[in-house]
Amino acid sequence: MEIETQRLLIRDIKKEDEIPFVKMAADGSLNDCGFDRDCGNWMTKWIDEARALAFRDNPNTEYLAYTITLKAEAMVIGSVGCSYYEDLQKTGITYFIGAQYRDNGYAVEAVQAYTDYFFNHYHIKKMIATVRNENIPSWKVIEKVGFILSEKRMYKDLNDDEEKLYRFYEITK
């Protein structure tokens, strides 16, 4: 899969993406995404799994993850894709941008491009986003793309130790 925007190339994950992903997680800024400082211990397995899931290309399974690169430099800056929430029985957008690449509009550009791709590629008419209430930059990204806030409530996401206040968003085709 490849999606090209003005500044970004979103593509299938490659084995060599392991090193930049591990480096991005080293500062602890990706803990909410499940990429902790120790992700180097399991990143190879995660990449292999992500590649296999992308090959099957079914957004109603676990997750689909793709690499975001800066087109001009071919530099890995993050990931975008979707994840199936079994507890909610809905597919949601997932993404992260490495801390050193934030505040440049890359997240909005990548999420917009992937959302457009998602609705054009799959026969699914609605996508959700779950964002911790305190993660203001992330919910601003979601809102700029056109996701609409549907509710705020306590929720325990996969990477949470306990319930936290979340904002739930939806976007329809």
Short mmCIF file of C-alpha atoms in Angstrom, two decimals:
data_model
loop_
_atom_site.label_atom_id
_atom_site.label_comp_id
_atom_site.label_asym_id
_atom_site.label_seq_id
_atom_site.Cartn_x
_atom_site.Cartn_y
_atom_site.Cartn_z
CA MET A 1 0.00 0.00 0.00
CA GLU A 2 1.21 3.50 -0.78
CA ILE A 3 -0.46 6.85 -0.21
CA GLU A 4 1.29 9.99 -1.32
CA THR A 5 0.48 13.46 0.03
CA GLN A 6 2.16 16.78 -0.56
CA ARG A 7 4.91 16.04 2.00
CA LEU A 8 4.43 12.44 3.06
CA LEU A 9 4.58 8.91 1.78
CA ILE A 10 2.53 6.38 3.72
CA ARG A 11 3.64 2.88 2.87
CA ASP A 12 3.77 -0.72 4.04
CA ILE A 13 6.00 -1.31 7.04
CA LYS A 14 9.44 -2.68 6.22
CA LYS A 15 11.80 -4.62 8.45
CA GLU A 16 14.24 -1.68 8.45
CA ASP A 17 11.58 0.53 10.08
CA GLU A 18 12.41 -1.21 13.36
CA ILE A 19 15.35 1.08 14.14
CA PRO A 20 13.55 4.43 13.67
CA PHE A 21 10.46 3.18 15.57
CA VAL A 22 12.61 2.04 18.51
CA LYS A 23 14.48 5.38 18.48
CA MET A 24 11.20 7.32 18.51
CA ALA A 25 9.95 5.30 21.49
CA ALA A 26 13.18 5.74 23.48
CA ASP A 27 12.06 9.10 24.92
CA GLY A 28 8.85 7.58 26.35
CA SER A 29 6.58 9.76 24.21
CA LEU A 30 4.93 6.75 22.53
CA ASN A 31 3.95 4.89 25.71
CA ASP A 32 0.25 5.66 25.09
CA CYS A 33 0.55 3.86 21.75
CA GLY A 34 2.05 0.79 23.37
CA PHE A 35 5.57 1.54 22.12
CA ASP A 36 7.44 1.75 25.41
CA ARG A 37 11.15 2.18 25.97
CA ASP A 38 11.57 -1.60 25.86
CA CYS A 39 9.88 -2.04 22.47
CA GLY A 40 13.24 -2.98 20.95
CA ASN A 41 12.78 -6.37 22.64
CA TRP A 42 9.63 -7.13 20.64
CA MET A 43 9.68 -4.77 17.65
CA THR A 44 10.86 -7.39 15.13
CA LYS A 45 7.93 -9.62 16.04
CA TRP A 46 5.50 -6.67 15.88
CA ILE A 47 6.75 -5.66 12.42
CA ASP A 48 6.44 -9.24 11.15
CA GLU A 49 2.88 -9.40 12.50
CA ALA A 50 1.98 -5.98 11.05
CA ARG A 51 3.29 -7.02 7.65
CA ALA A 52 1.26 -10.25 7.73
CA LEU A 53 -1.91 -8.39 8.77
CA ALA A 54 -1.39 -5.78 6.03
CA PHE A 55 -1.06 -8.61 3.51
CA ARG A 56 -4.46 -9.98 4.64
CA ASP A 57 -5.80 -6.39 4.46
CA ASN A 58 -8.85 -6.84 6.68
CA PRO A 59 -9.63 -3.84 8.94
CA ASN A 60 -12.09 -5.98 10.93
CA THR A 61 -9.26 -7.96 12.52
CA GLU A 62 -6.55 -6.79 14.91
CA TYR A 63 -4.82 -3.83 13.28
CA LEU A 64 -3.35 -2.45 10.08
CA ALA A 65 -0.24 -0.30 10.53
CA TYR A 66 1.71 1.62 7.92
CA THR A 67 4.83 3.75 8.03
CA ILE A 68 4.74 7.52 7.59
CA THR A 69 7.84 8.93 5.90
CA LEU A 70 8.86 12.42 4.87
CA LYS A 71 8.76 12.16 1.11
CA ALA A 72 11.71 14.46 0.39
CA GLU A 73 14.11 12.76 2.83
CA ALA A 74 12.60 9.24 2.93
CA MET A 75 12.81 9.59 6.72
CA VAL A 76 10.50 7.52 8.96
CA ILE A 77 8.51 9.85 11.25
CA GLY A 78 5.60 7.73 12.49
CA SER A 79 2.82 5.32 11.75
CA VAL A 80 -0.85 5.46 10.76
CA GLY A 81 -3.48 2.81 10.26
CA CYS A 82 -6.48 1.33 12.00
CA SER A 83 -7.31 -1.08 14.76
CA TYR A 84 -10.39 -3.17 15.36
CA TYR A 85 -11.84 -2.57 18.84
CA GLU A 86 -13.40 -5.90 19.78
CA ASP A 87 -15.09 -4.40 22.84
CA LEU A 88 -16.72 -1.66 20.74
CA GLN A 89 -17.06 -3.75 17.56
CA LYS A 90 -15.79 -0.81 15.52
CA THR A 91 -12.67 0.09 13.56
CA GLY A 92 -10.70 3.07 14.78
CA ILE A 93 -7.90 5.24 13.42
CA THR A 94 -4.47 4.77 15.01
CA TYR A 95 -1.41 6.92 14.55
CA PHE A 96 1.71 8.33 16.12
CA ILE A 97 4.33 10.85 15.13
CA GLY A 98 7.79 10.84 16.74
CA ALA A 99 8.23 13.71 19.23
CA GLN A 100 10.88 15.46 17.13
CA TYR A 101 8.48 15.65 14.13
CA ARG A 102 5.40 16.98 15.93
CA ASP A 103 3.87 20.43 15.49
CA ASN A 104 4.45 20.43 11.72
CA GLY A 105 1.00 19.27 10.59
CA TYR A 106 2.27 15.80 9.66
CA ALA A 107 -0.26 14.01 11.86
CA VAL A 108 -3.22 15.85 10.30
CA GLU A 109 -1.86 15.20 6.81
CA ALA A 110 -1.31 11.48 7.50
CA VAL A 111 -4.62 10.90 9.30
CA GLN A 112 -6.55 12.74 6.56
CA ALA A 113 -4.83 10.74 3.82
CA TYR A 114 -5.36 7.41 5.58
CA THR A 115 -9.01 8.19 6.39
CA ASP A 116 -9.66 9.01 2.73
CA TYR A 117 -7.89 5.81 1.67
CA PHE A 118 -9.84 3.78 4.25
CA PHE A 119 -13.23 4.93 3.01
CA ASN A 120 -12.27 4.49 -0.65
CA HIS A 121 -10.67 1.07 -0.12
CA TYR A 122 -13.02 -0.68 2.31
CA HIS A 123 -16.80 -1.13 2.46
CA ILE A 124 -16.99 0.38 5.92
CA LYS A 125 -18.97 3.58 6.35
CA LYS A 126 -17.84 4.68 9.82
CA MET A 127 -14.52 4.96 11.63
CA ILE A 128 -13.98 5.93 15.25
CA ALA A 129 -11.20 7.55 17.22
CA THR A 130 -10.59 7.13 20.94
CA VAL A 131 -8.37 9.76 22.51
CA ARG A 132 -7.49 10.29 26.15
CA ASN A 133 -9.07 13.53 27.30
CA GLU A 134 -5.73 14.97 28.44
CA ASN A 135 -4.12 14.34 25.03
CA ILE A 136 -5.18 17.69 23.59
CA PRO A 137 -2.82 17.65 20.56
CA SER A 138 -4.19 14.26 19.47
CA TRP A 139 -7.86 15.18 19.71
CA LYS A 140 -7.14 18.43 17.88
CA VAL A 141 -5.67 16.36 15.02
CA ILE A 142 -8.78 14.18 14.93
CA GLU A 143 -11.08 17.21 14.93
CA LYS A 144 -9.13 18.93 12.12
CA VAL A 145 -9.62 15.84 9.96
CA GLY A 146 -13.39 15.99 10.50
CA PHE A 147 -14.04 13.42 13.23
CA ILE A 148 -17.01 14.50 15.37
CA LEU A 149 -17.02 14.15 19.15
CA SER A 150 -19.78 11.69 20.10
CA GLU A 151 -19.14 11.26 23.82
CA LYS A 152 -16.73 11.52 26.75
CA ARG A 153 -16.59 8.66 29.21
CA MET A 154 -14.37 6.49 31.32
CA TYR A 155 -12.72 3.75 29.28
CA LYS A 156 -9.87 1.27 29.67
CA ASP A 157 -7.93 1.00 26.43
CA LEU A 158 -5.61 -1.89 25.65
CA ASN A 159 -2.51 -0.07 26.94
CA ASP A 160 -4.16 1.41 30.06
CA ASP A 161 -3.70 0.04 33.56
CA GLU A 162 -6.99 1.56 34.70
CA GLU A 163 -9.98 3.42 33.30
CA LYS A 164 -9.33 6.97 32.15
CA LEU A 165 -11.46 9.73 30.69
CA TYR A 166 -11.63 9.33 26.90
CA ARG A 167 -13.11 11.31 24.07
CA PHE A 168 -14.90 9.19 21.46
CA TYR A 169 -15.12 10.46 17.91
CA GLU A 170 -16.77 9.23 14.70
CA ILE A 171 -16.41 10.02 11.05
CA THR A 172 -18.65 8.66 8.32
CA LYS A 173 -18.12 8.28 4.61
#
